[in-house]
Every structure is written in structure tokens, then in C-alpha cells.
Amino acid sequence: MPTRSCDVIVIGAGPNGLAVAIRLAKAGRKVLILERQATERPGFAPGFTAPPLAHLSYNLDPRVEAGMNLSSHGLTWAAPVLDTTAVSSDGHHLRLSGRDLGKVDGPLSPEDRLAWAALSARLTRFASVLRPFRDMPPPRLAKGVGNDLWALAKIGLRARLMGKAEFRELLRMFLTNTYDVLNDELSDPLLKGALAFDATLGTWLGPRSPNSLLPWLDRLSGGGPRLPAGGMGALAASMRNSAMAAGVTIRSGASVGRALIEGGRATGVVLDGGEELRAPLIVSAVSPKSTLLGLVGPQALDTGLVNRIRHQKARGGAAKLHLALSGVPDFRGADLKTRLVLAPSEEHVERAFNPVKYGQVPDTPVMEVLLPSAHEAGHAPAGQHLLTAVVQYAPHNPADRDAARADMLKAALAQLEAHSPGIGGLITHAELLMPYDIETIWGLPGGNWHAGELSIEQMLFLRPLPGLSQYRTPVQGLWLASAGCHPGGGVSGTPGWNAAAAIERAGE
Amino acid sequence: MNVLTHYETPLLQSPFHARTAAANKMHSWGNWGGYASVLTYEDLAMEHAAIRNTASVYDLCPMVKYRITGPDAAAYLNRLTVRNAAKLSVGSVHYTVWCDDAGKLEDDGTLFRLGAHDYRLCCQERHLPWLLDSAFGFDVAVREETEEVAALSLQGPTSAAALSAAGFDVTALKPFRMADFPFGRGRLMISRTGFTGDLGYELWTTPDLALNLWDHIFAAGELLGIRPIGSDALNLARLETGFVITNYDFTPAQQAVREDRARSPFEMGLDWLIDWDKGQFTGRQALLAEKAKGSKWAFVGVEIDGNISAEGAVLYHDRKTEAGVVTGACWSPTLKKSIALAQVERRFLAKGNLWAEIYALRELHYAKLMQRVRVVDRPFFAPDRRRATPPGRF
Amino acid sequence: MTAWDILVIGAGHNGLVAACYLAKAGLKVCVVEKNDWIGGAAVSRELYPGFTYSNCSYVNSLFRPEIMRDLDLPKHGLQILPYEGGALMTEDGGYLGMFRDHDANRREIARHSKRDAEAYDRYARDVLRHCRFIRPMLMRTPPDPASFRPRDLAELAWLGKQMFGLSELAMMDMIRFWTMSIADYLDEYFENPAVKAYQAVGSIIGTALGPMSPGTAYVLLHHAMGDVDGNVGAWGYSRGGMGGVTKALTASLRAAGGEVITGAGVDRVLVKNGRSHGVVLANGDEVIARRVVSNMDVRRTFLKHVEETELPPEFVKRVKGFKTRGSSGKLNIALDGVPNFPALPKGAPNIKGDLHFTGTIEKMERAYDDWKSGHFSADPFQDCMIPTMIDPTMTPPGKHFMSCFVQYAPPKIEGRDWTDADRDAFRDACLNQIEAYAPGFKNLVLHVEVRTPRELEAEVGLTEGNIFQGELTFDQLLFNRPVPGYAQYRTPIRDLYLCGSSTHPGGGVMGAPGRNAAAEILRDMKLPAKDLSDAYPVL
């Protein structure tokens, strides 16, 4: 029996699903969230819980944080500001301030110190000019379509008010590559390596790829990394708590098989078990690709659109490493309460990208390492440690997936060993999630963090696809709200928040 | 079959080439879809007269043919084309069009339902990528089979008699229906279809039987005035009946370099084909929006004063304002009128007062004429014999 | 000593185009050229007895037809020959040919993929759409988006109007095309690796990027937007070699009263009170002129021939940051006969066109990976042509000239200068590749001229051997070329102009930078630009 139990069905209980749900619930609608996963993933080692995909918060939307009142639902920060250590293999680490992007401690030449201070100030300035784009629906390229011309004019004006020279630099650097920007200004390989790593984190671009600066500017606009108390799982829990407190129903283990479409209009969903649930409004917080090709299906869409979504690029380039350690690792004295970046130079980052283009595993990957257990108890049994790392780059579709995973783990552990001699002896359990594992577990096409690559040709009004950037789909009553939409991924909740605003504006 | 390589003969030869080449007394060849195709065998007027008076044979092989098979074939075609392919009964044919997402025409064609899950789509242009892309998510196989089929169009008042003389009894065959006959070591499929608006049939077989078929039909039709016709004569006949040809009367969307050149079914007078109730098809939303908002262009048949063909003429409103363009025109030998097909902006269509600016080249000088244009119903020429079943005696 | 109205540094095609237009406007124009011959990178040189080499640029498509007409170049000897053919040979002994005839071409592609054969039409349409959009921009001075001058605002408005003349979706597809990698772009149309590799050729020629780098789809457009007699995307030979272009320009210049002095390298540009008034030649002679126009690239002009103290520091910094990394080398080969490529069908015209041996995008990209690490490609990409299959004037009958354009060759080998041993190893890598597809090829070789970025810089003056006088990436195009704020052919020094490929619209033997620079100079001199045609309208 089809049941109509709610006003809105939201598919997916990730940050965007929760954000859209709570905003609609607060506007008085009855919202049901359907989440595929039944329970928490089993831990990868005795006494260790399974870490979530993201291990740091980069760009949690302040509107979401406030709107969901997360602090009163349990969110506190283990590290509200996180410094970064560019780990050197000879112990001459650089420590990059999380509070002040331009500040570096460690053995750095005065020239580089000055140059980085100036460059970081410029990048921050550009990022802040571009920041407002994140909070609005992407503008459309047509007249009389309801663009917020005032907001756009303000962005343009702010860009121009930086001064003629800076405005010109923005226009020049908008589509430039990270490698050249770094080498134009800096000479220290370790600093350039850490920055090149940060710039390309989570993208399918190398530092030399043109347009690679833009995703970095986008990340910088969200502020520095932060670590929630209890880890990112706790952040997710606080979001869920907030949603439930607002009256949102979350149903776990409810895998949506397809959307019900009648007369060109979405009227509900069918669960894998065959159960039908009906609602006048369906919001998909799973990737646009899975939504359109899986839930809606090509039969209900135009061929051209299906082509576009099939060709939407979703190549995950990052693997996730989880290690259970029997003791404290030593990264040649690096502060374990910082984010450790293992990227000896910008050339290393580029070289690590090369093989991935051909579906192969790099010999010397670069990585971001975090020890949550160094910050607080609870992540690992007493005396033991949890190490989580993002390892780049990993092939998303190698010929032999198991062999690639094994090679990748070997290469990652070798890199760790090189920077933390003896760490190998501390490892009691290891788990490496390749992009295809990430796809299986979290349903992200290609294992791409952003549910569709974040690169200029898939950003702003081109995200997720030309003609589909306003969160609305061609199927009436069906909306998109995942990281695959503008402005993209990370645990920000912004796409969900923006989608809810668009739904409200449309009066649906 | 074609044994010559493409760099030796850029134009393909049809399975009937040995016969068409021998009959092509004027050596008048054109390129149709990559094939050498006869424009006029001998004499245009005589060839046109055969269509309307006796029986004409036209080599159809260059027409692009796709075969669509599989359990989802009907559902696939319903999503692809604007008409309802599921309603087409096995053994029937219908005319249809398909559009891109924007509701602009990609092509028109005839769809043959050969079996419950087996269709053939014949059209002017090549669409394999679009057809394959459209198959994503459907359990169908799409295959181009142009070179695997040999086809002739036999059209004219004595065509049924010629077929009877050839041993193929088609007296009961209704328009848009097919019948299957044994022929030689293979089969011959005959459909009562055509592009002349007259009594006529299309004959479909395999390339190995092509020359036999040609000889057999010509022998049977000898006393019934049968003769081969080229594309020029066919073009006159199709204009007289008001049929459109892709890339003559409209630019298909996938080829339109200039965005504003593509046309919708509304703009080509083909919206009557659309089945709005069958569910989703590509372009449906765009066409619904156009239906609500109105279209910019219209496609019409017109009669033009005087006796000069208006080919390529620009149409004006009130002799001054450009209102459209003639896409095909002729002096109709059958109707004894100057007729034309034209794209006209709707706003001028409503106002009327249309004129055609005709440049007639006469001994190196142009005579410039401004002739009155009257919009008339299509088809211009529609004899009863085209539908009569059984066919009348000529 | 004569005082000239205009002194042009460098007798390359753009310098000569600028000189011609200015001379036709009635100015006294002198071009000084460091080499003993004229032509820059558009030259025909007899480097082996009886053999004429197009030893730098080797084919023509981009040279603006408006300029050919304005300067009456055909009357002065320029003859462009369309060519047919072309083929990509694959490792398995097969080939993918190119044919001028649409149907032959479709059937050829269909041998590899029926789908791709029919996909080609939509692909060609879309590329043509982009060509139509960009063409009107080639012969216009880019606006300065930071300026509020009426002219810049008007030009920006014009650009906006061009954009908004498209539908929303077309505009978005345009932006995607301009920012995507050619590999991703081709994936949207084609499935066959050889078909994709062949189409990707134009996206890497001269470019310090691999086909998987974003931005390379634009480079493809840069090579597809030209034409031979209206046949957009087609390429042709200049009869007698590419020197035919500069020879005709020189004749046109002399007919208009201008002069060219060879063997006259410039030591430095004379600057006084922020204004240039001539140059000092390498031999110490001063040449005085009211205005100086540099056909050298922006880095060579300002970092080698202008005192840094005369320039704003920010400008110098940006000039230093202007990327001119060379990525190409070239082999010019005298052949005793026609090489035999067993893969190519006998009697087909393929050998008369461009020949390639890189059958997949991945192989191209791997060749680029070598470049990134400071090596020439072990398995290089080559664009080989034998113009003498069509042009009878360049060699004795039965003998042939073969031009092999090679990617990738870095400006430096692992950070150090090229040595002769490096150059020989580079040559061998190229010759061995050809030999693998044409057994016996090496026995036909009479002479080889090898040109790495080192030779290109030393002889032609292209900094780091970059054939475009600056990479064609978006941070270096339009109003960013060569330096934001100085993209209108003027420089921080009054009366000193740039007219080379460092300026909009960039490299290739196009002539547009020279023409546009002349237009700006005439504007500054308040002279009518009556002999300058606007771009032919795109209908």
C-alpha cells in the first residue's frame, strides 16, 4: 500500500540531506529522510570505530552551523584551529598556521616568508571576493531569469574595489595553474609541496593542470581545517540530532530503488524492498549521476540530458587510509596535534598524479595525515592510536582493483615509513579505501568526494550540468541537493541549504 | 556489394548500380548520402510523367536504414520519436519525426514494424550516435543496415498492375501496410508507401537479389510504361504532394551550426504527429513549452502567381518586410501552377499580403519579379487512387 | 642618419605585417633583422644543396586572408596550396586516414568505429560553432576589463553581445569547451582511441600541456579556426616553403616604400624620459625612429633589450612570470626518395598530408610526462609532412623534403642546457620512430637538421624555444596576453609597441598580432586606418 506520510522525502542523510531537511522542516513541512545505510560501518580494528570519509571539517557553512544550532546538539571542537605541518624527511618541518594562512614557523628563507605572506594574502583576498557565490544559486546566463543582479553586482564591485592591479591579477589567476603560481613566488620545495597538495586535495587535477588554482580558492573561502570533538562522526551526529529535534524523521536502512514518476512529475519513491512512499516533493541528496541515471532513469529524461550526465566527470583521485597503531608514531618530532602533510615538493605532487591518468598507482603518493587520538581519547583503545590519512592520487578504475589496492597500501605505508621511521612496527590493523571502495560504501560515483569533479567546467552554473544548476530537475517535484550541486563537496551543508532556499523560492 | 575502397570511389554504389548506370543516358549523377545516385536518367518531363501516368522505379538504397530490435524496442522508439510506436501494428508503417532536447527536429523518417520487437527506421541523415545514446537504459539493439538492404520505389498508377504482372498480388494491400513474398532464393517485402503522393509501393530485399528484382520488375512492367526515374523527377512529385525533405526544407538540429536554423515540429507543420499522452519522449518538455508560448516559424504550401518557379525566393510581407524563404518550388506539371514550400514567420502568416521575389535568369540577365503568394492546403495534389484498395485500374 | 617614423625589430611575419600596414599608411618604415635572412620563423632556407627547408613553421591555415588581400600578398608571390591526405599509423600496423571528401572520410572512420564515423558530423559542427565565435575576435584589440575608458567599455560590451547572441546552453558549452581538456572533450563524442588521438593532434602542437590537461580543447580551436579559401580547419603549404609568406610580405613592404636591413641585431631599445626613440644595434649604430615596434617576444624585448630601470617593477615581474616554456623540436630532413609506409594503402593520398605515429591519447600524455620531468619524450609525438609530395619547387625531382615537428622537447634537460649529445639522442628517438613505421627510411636520409628549443631560441630568438612566443593558456590569452593591463600592443614605455605572437591573439603564422599592433599605432598617430580591413563577417 502506498503511504503518504510526509510533505517531503529527502534521499540521503548526509550533511546536505540533513541541511535541506531541517530548513524545510523549520518552514513547517513534514520531512522524511531515507538513508541507505542501515547501521554504522563495522570498525576496521578491535576497539576502533570506522572513521567517516572526511576526517576534517574545511567548510562547514556558518549558515548551517547556526541554522541547525549544532552547538546545542553536541558539536564542540577538539581543534577549532588546526595548524599544518609540512613534514620533512630530515626533521626540518614547516608549521603553517591554521589561524593565519600566511604565517609559517620553521626553517624558511626570509624571501619565501615574505613572498608567502603576500601570496597568501592575495589568495585569501580573492577567495573572499568569490565567497558569496557559495551562498547563492549559480547565476544563469540569460536575461530575465531571476538572477540576483544586486548580489552579482556586489561581487563584481568588491572585485573591482580591490584595485586595478589586484582585479587584473584575479582575472589572470582565475584560470591559472597552482604550480606556476607557487613557482612564480616561492622557492622552498617543502612549502610548495604542502601548498600544492592543499590546492589539489580532493580534485582530479595535478598542480600543473590549468584551472587548478580555482578549487583551492574555493576551499580557502571556507576557512581553515577544524577537528570536531569526537571526530567528523560527531559532527554528523550533531546534525542528525538537530534534524530530529526539528521533527525530521530519519529512516535508516531504507535504500531507494527508484523515484515514482507519474505524468512527468515525481510523486514518491519505491524502496528496494518494493515499499512505496509518496510525497509531493522529493529531494535527492545523493549524487546527480545516481539520481538521474539510477532513481529517475533515462526513460523519463531527454537523451541529450542523459548524455550529459553520463559524461559528467566523476573521477575520485583520493584514497583513504586508516591505521590502528599500538603506540605513538614519531614523525621526526612533528607535532602530532597538527595536520601532517607528506608532500616533499610540488613536483612530487605532480608526479603522484601522473600514473593515475592511466589507471595506475603512484610509487610515491602524497598524503594528509591526522591522529585524532592525539587530540582526545575515545578514538582508540587506551595507549593505542588511530591514524587516518587522505592519500593522493589513487586510480578510480584500475584494471585490477585488488592489486591496485594492495600496491597503493604498500606505497602509502612506504611513504609513512620514510617520514616516520618505525611506524610500520606499530601498525596492528590497516584499511585502505580506494575510490571504488568509497563509491561502494558511500555511493559517490567514481569515489569522487564532490559527487562529480570540482573543476571549472563543472563549477558554478555548469554544476552539476549546464541547464541543471538551479537544484531543479526536469522532473517536476524532484530536486537535487547533493555535493554534486553548486558549490560542491566537503562537509559544508551548503548545497543542501541553497537547495532548500531554491525550493522555498519556487514555492514548491 | 561495394568492393572498391573509399579512396578509389568516394561515392558508394548501390546494389542496382549496374542497371542504373546503364540506364543513366545523361551520366547525370548526384551524391545522396554518400551514394552515387541518378539525378535524371534521360528526360525529366518524361520521368515525371511516368510517376503520374504509368509506373516509375526509383533506387532507394542510399536512404539510411536502422534496425531496432529487442524487448524494449517499442518503448525505445516511443522515447526517441514523437509518435506512438507501440500503437503501430506489426506489418504497418508510419511517418514520424524525432527531436533533440530543445524540441528541434533531428530528422523525419518512416518506421516499419517488422515484428513485435523488430523495427526498421528509414531516414535521410545519419544518426547512429544519437540512436545509440538514446538506447542507454533500454534493452534494445540498434544497428545501421543501409548496405544490407536493397530497395526500389515503384510509384505510379500502373504500379499495382506491374507488381501483379510480376507475380506479387498486392490488391489487398492497404496504404502503410506491408506484405511479404518469396523471391528467388530469398524474400521480397512490399510496403504500400512512397514519396510521390500517388499509388505506389516500396520493394525491399537483400543486395544479392537486387539485379534480379530490377530485371523482373522491368520485364513485368514493360507493357505498363515502366521507366527508371532520377531524383529530379521525384523531387517534382514530392513537391506536388507537399512532402518535406530534411536538409532541403529544414536544417536538422544536430547539423545546424547556426542555432537559429533548427526548427521544431510546430514550425514545420508536423506537430500533428506528436502523441502527448504516451509519456516521455526527448524534447517533450521543450515542445510543451513551445505549445504554450507559440512558435516563431510556420511551414506552408503556397501557390505563386505566374509561371516561373520560385526556387530560392525570399518571401516578403507587403512587398517590403522579409517574412520567410521558399525551401522548395517548381512549376507543377500536374497542377499547372507554380507551387512552393516555404518557411514563414508566423506573425506575417497571420497578416497575409505575402509576396515572392523571384529572380529569373534569362540569357544572362535576371528578370526580377514580385509575385503574389497564396497559402494553400497541402497536399497540393492528392489523387484518390493513392488510397484506393484494391487499386483501381490505373 | 635617417630618422624613421617606424622602426620594427625583427623581420618575422608579424613584424613585416605591421611594417607593411604602416608603410602603406605613408610612414617611413624600417625593419631591422638580426639574421642575415628575412623571415623569423616563417622561412625557406637551403640548408642542403638543392633542398629548400621550411625549417621552422611548416604549414599554413591561420594567416588571415584579410591581410593577404590588404597587402596584396598573392601578387607579391604568395601561393597557398591546399593539401590532401594525412594518416595516423598505429602500433598494430594499421592506420586511420584522413580524406578531404566527407563521405570517404566517414567510411574511413567507419572502418574503426561506425559510431564515430557518424559522430564526426556533430563534432565538426560544434568545433565550427566555436570557430565562428572566436574568429571575429582575432582582429580586434582586447579590451582592458579593469578600465573605464569608453573604448574598453564598448569593446567589453561587444564581447558580451557576442556571448549573449548565443543561447544559454550554447554559451555554457562554449565555456566548457574553452576550459576542458581535449581528452575529456573528445570522450563526449568518440569511442575509438585512434580517432581520438588524431583529433587531439591540434590540441598539443606547440603546447606545454598534454592532451589530458584542462585548456587543451582551446588549443585545438586555435589550430582549427583558420582556413584555406573558406574551408575552415583546412591547412595548406606555402609554395616554395613557409618563407613564401615573409618573402611576399617583404616585397609588399618594399613596394610600399619600406626597408628591411638584415644582419642588424638590436642591442637595446633607446629610452629617454619613458619614451623610446630608436635602438642601438649590436654594431653600436644608433637608429633613430619616432616609434619602435618589437616583433620579439615580450620576455626577450623587456628582459634583454630594455633597461630594467625604465620599467615598473610589477611589469617586470609579470614579464618574468610570462610562460614561454618550449615544448617542441623539429627535424628537417632531406630524403633521397619517398619513404615507404607499409601501413598506408597504395594509391591513396594519405602520404601527401600529416603523418603521425601516436595511436592513443595516453601515449601523447606519457610523452608530456617526460617533458614535465625535464626530458624529451622517449616515444615522441611527431607531426610529419612531406610538402614536396605536392610542391615541386623545393627539391630536385624524385627527392623530398620532410618536416617532422616533435613533441615534447623541454627548454632544458633536467635543469641544464641541451648538449649536442642530447640533441643527437633526440634526433635518434625521432628517426627510429619513423623507421619503425617506414622500414628503410633511414637509408633515404641525406641530411637532417635538428632543432631543439635551444636552436629555436638561438637562431629565431624565441625565448625558451616556445613557438607561440608564449604559452596559449587562458591566463595568457586575450586581455592577459602578454601582461594584464598591457594587452593592447602598447607597453609601459611610450612609443614602444609589441607586435609579435606574445600579444593577442597569439601564435601560429597568423599575422593578426602585427595587423592589430599597426592599427593601434595608427590610432596613436591619429592616422586613418584606411588600408586595414576588418575581419570578414561570419555569416
PDB file of N, CA and C in Angstrom, chain A residues 252-287:
ATOM      1  N   SER A 252      16.664   4.777   8.594  1.00  0.00           N
ATOM      2  CA  SER A 252      17.901   4.144   8.120  1.00  0.00           C
ATOM      3  C   SER A 252      17.587   2.811   7.467  1.00  0.00           C
ATOM      4  N   GLY A 253      18.540   2.332   6.689  1.00  0.00           N
ATOM      5  CA  GLY A 253      18.348   1.049   6.025  1.00  0.00           C
ATOM      6  C   GLY A 253      17.258   1.100   4.982  1.00  0.00           C
ATOM      7  N   ALA A 254      16.938   2.304   4.539  1.00  0.00           N
ATOM      8  CA  ALA A 254      15.880   2.472   3.547  1.00  0.00           C
ATOM      9  C   ALA A 254      16.519   2.886   2.226  1.00  0.00           C
ATOM     10  N   SER A 255      16.841   1.882   1.433  1.00  0.00           N
ATOM     11  CA  SER A 255      17.524   2.146   0.170  1.00  0.00           C
ATOM     12  C   SER A 255      16.502   2.410  -0.927  1.00  0.00           C
ATOM     13  N   VAL A 256      16.588   3.602  -1.520  1.00  0.00           N
ATOM     14  CA  VAL A 256      15.608   3.974  -2.541  1.00  0.00           C
ATOM     15  C   VAL A 256      16.002   3.333  -3.858  1.00  0.00           C
ATOM     16  N   GLY A 257      15.102   2.571  -4.431  1.00  0.00           N
ATOM     17  CA  GLY A 257      15.371   1.898  -5.700  1.00  0.00           C
ATOM     18  C   GLY A 257      15.127   2.811  -6.872  1.00  0.00           C
ATOM     19  N   ARG A 258      13.997   3.504  -6.832  1.00  0.00           N
ATOM     20  CA  ARG A 258      13.713   4.429  -7.919  1.00  0.00           C
ATOM     21  C   ARG A 258      12.707   5.478  -7.473  1.00  0.00           C
ATOM     22  N   ALA A 259      12.645   6.524  -8.253  1.00  0.00           N
ATOM     23  CA  ALA A 259      11.649   7.552  -7.997  1.00  0.00           C
ATOM     24  C   ALA A 259      10.375   7.179  -8.737  1.00  0.00           C
ATOM     25  N   LEU A 260       9.263   7.483  -8.131  1.00  0.00           N
ATOM     26  CA  LEU A 260       7.978   7.278  -8.814  1.00  0.00           C
ATOM     27  C   LEU A 260       7.705   8.520  -9.641  1.00  0.00           C
ATOM     28  N   ILE A 261       7.490   8.303 -10.933  1.00  0.00           N
ATOM     29  CA  ILE A 261       7.215   9.457 -11.787  1.00  0.00           C
ATOM     30  C   ILE A 261       5.909   9.206 -12.519  1.00  0.00           C
ATOM     31  N   GLU A 262       4.989  10.122 -12.350  1.00  0.00           N
ATOM     32  CA  GLU A 262       3.674   9.975 -12.978  1.00  0.00           C
ATOM     33  C   GLU A 262       3.335  11.256 -13.697  1.00  0.00           C
ATOM     34  N   GLY A 263       3.130  11.119 -14.995  1.00  0.00           N
ATOM     35  CA  GLY A 263       2.793  12.300 -15.784  1.00  0.00           C
ATOM     36  C   GLY A 263       3.885  13.353 -15.733  1.00  0.00           C
ATOM     37  N   GLY A 264       5.137  12.906 -15.750  1.00  0.00           N
ATOM     38  CA  GLY A 264       6.259  13.835 -15.752  1.00  0.00           C
ATOM     39  C   GLY A 264       6.530  14.459 -14.396  1.00  0.00           C
ATOM     40  N   ARG A 265       5.870  13.967 -13.353  1.00  0.00           N
ATOM     41  CA  ARG A 265       6.014  14.544 -12.032  1.00  0.00           C
ATOM     42  C   ARG A 265       6.419  13.492 -11.024  1.00  0.00           C
ATOM     43  N   ALA A 266       7.380  13.831 -10.168  1.00  0.00           N
ATOM     44  CA  ALA A 266       7.790  12.886  -9.133  1.00  0.00           C
ATOM     45  C   ALA A 266       6.731  12.882  -8.048  1.00  0.00           C
ATOM     46  N   THR A 267       6.296  11.691  -7.701  1.00  0.00           N
ATOM     47  CA  THR A 267       5.230  11.599  -6.707  1.00  0.00           C
ATOM     48  C   THR A 267       5.636  10.769  -5.506  1.00  0.00           C
ATOM     49  N   GLY A 268       6.811  10.219  -5.547  1.00  0.00           N
ATOM     50  CA  GLY A 268       7.234   9.401  -4.427  1.00  0.00           C
ATOM     51  C   GLY A 268       8.453   8.578  -4.788  1.00  0.00           C
ATOM     52  N   VAL A 269       8.730   7.606  -3.940  1.00  0.00           N
ATOM     53  CA  VAL A 269       9.868   6.727  -4.211  1.00  0.00           C
ATOM     54  C   VAL A 269       9.448   5.286  -3.941  1.00  0.00           C
ATOM     55  N   VAL A 270      10.193   4.382  -4.543  1.00  0.00           N
ATOM     56  CA  VAL A 270       9.999   2.967  -4.266  1.00  0.00           C
ATOM     57  C   VAL A 270      11.276   2.460  -3.632  1.00  0.00           C
ATOM     58  N   LEU A 271      11.149   1.841  -2.465  1.00  0.00           N
ATOM     59  CA  LEU A 271      12.331   1.308  -1.799  1.00  0.00           C
ATOM     60  C   LEU A 271      12.726  -0.024  -2.440  1.00  0.00           C
ATOM     61  N   ASP A 272      13.959  -0.417  -2.192  1.00  0.00           N
ATOM     62  CA  ASP A 272      14.443  -1.666  -2.781  1.00  0.00           C
ATOM     63  C   ASP A 272      13.541  -2.840  -2.451  1.00  0.00           C
ATOM     64  N   GLY A 273      12.944  -2.822  -1.295  1.00  0.00           N
ATOM     65  CA  GLY A 273      12.054  -3.912  -0.907  1.00  0.00           C
ATOM     66  C   GLY A 273      10.710  -3.856  -1.604  1.00  0.00           C
ATOM     67  N   GLY A 274      10.440  -2.764  -2.346  1.00  0.00           N
ATOM     68  CA  GLY A 274       9.175  -2.655  -3.054  1.00  0.00           C
ATOM     69  C   GLY A 274       8.195  -1.701  -2.388  1.00  0.00           C
ATOM     70  N   GLU A 275       8.522  -1.267  -1.189  1.00  0.00           N
ATOM     71  CA  GLU A 275       7.627  -0.363  -0.480  1.00  0.00           C
ATOM     72  C   GLU A 275       7.558   0.994  -1.197  1.00  0.00           C
ATOM     73  N   GLU A 276       6.339   1.497  -1.363  1.00  0.00           N
ATOM     74  CA  GLU A 276       6.160   2.805  -1.999  1.00  0.00           C
ATOM     75  C   GLU A 276       5.915   3.859  -0.942  1.00  0.00           C
ATOM     76  N   LEU A 277       6.609   4.961  -1.097  1.00  0.00           N
ATOM     77  CA  LEU A 277       6.381   6.090  -0.196  1.00  0.00           C
ATOM     78  C   LEU A 277       6.064   7.285  -1.070  1.00  0.00           C
ATOM     79  N   ARG A 278       5.054   8.028  -0.721  1.00  0.00           N
ATOM     80  CA  ARG A 278       4.645   9.145  -1.571  1.00  0.00           C
ATOM     81  C   ARG A 278       4.803  10.472  -0.860  1.00  0.00           C
ATOM     82  N   ALA A 279       5.163  11.462  -1.639  1.00  0.00           N
ATOM     83  CA  ALA A 279       5.257  12.828  -1.125  1.00  0.00           C
ATOM     84  C   ALA A 279       5.229  13.761  -2.327  1.00  0.00           C
ATOM     85  N   PRO A 280       4.698  14.938  -2.168  1.00  0.00           N
ATOM     86  CA  PRO A 280       4.633  15.865  -3.311  1.00  0.00           C
ATOM     87  C   PRO A 280       5.991  16.438  -3.680  1.00  0.00           C
ATOM     88  N   LEU A 281       6.956  16.306  -2.788  1.00  0.00           N
ATOM     89  CA  LEU A 281       8.270  16.888  -3.059  1.00  0.00           C
ATOM     90  C   LEU A 281       9.342  15.863  -2.701  1.00  0.00           C
ATOM     91  N   ILE A 282      10.214  15.595  -3.667  1.00  0.00           N
ATOM     92  CA  ILE A 282      11.311  14.654  -3.445  1.00  0.00           C
ATOM     93  C   ILE A 282      12.618  15.427  -3.628  1.00  0.00           C
ATOM     94  N   VAL A 283      13.495  15.336  -2.639  1.00  0.00           N
ATOM     95  CA  VAL A 283      14.789  15.999  -2.745  1.00  0.00           C
ATOM     96  C   VAL A 283      15.873  14.937  -2.662  1.00  0.00           C
ATOM     97  N   SER A 284      16.706  14.892  -3.687  1.00  0.00           N
ATOM     98  CA  SER A 284      17.763  13.884  -3.693  1.00  0.00           C
ATOM     99  C   SER A 284      19.069  14.493  -3.227  1.00  0.00           C
ATOM    100  N   ALA A 285      19.566  13.981  -2.114  1.00  0.00           N
ATOM    101  CA  ALA A 285      20.877  14.418  -1.636  1.00  0.00           C
ATOM    102  C   ALA A 285      21.921  13.364  -1.958  1.00  0.00           C
ATOM    103  N   VAL A 286      21.621  12.477  -2.894  1.00  0.00           N
ATOM    104  CA  VAL A 286      22.653  11.603  -3.432  1.00  0.00           C
ATOM    105  C   VAL A 286      23.080  12.184  -4.778  1.00  0.00           C
ATOM    106  N   SER A 287      24.172  11.692  -5.308  1.00  0.00           N
ATOM    107  CA  SER A 287      24.811  12.364  -6.443  1.00  0.00           C
ATOM    108  C   SER A 287      23.847  12.546  -7.618  1.00  0.00           C
TER     109      SER A 287
END
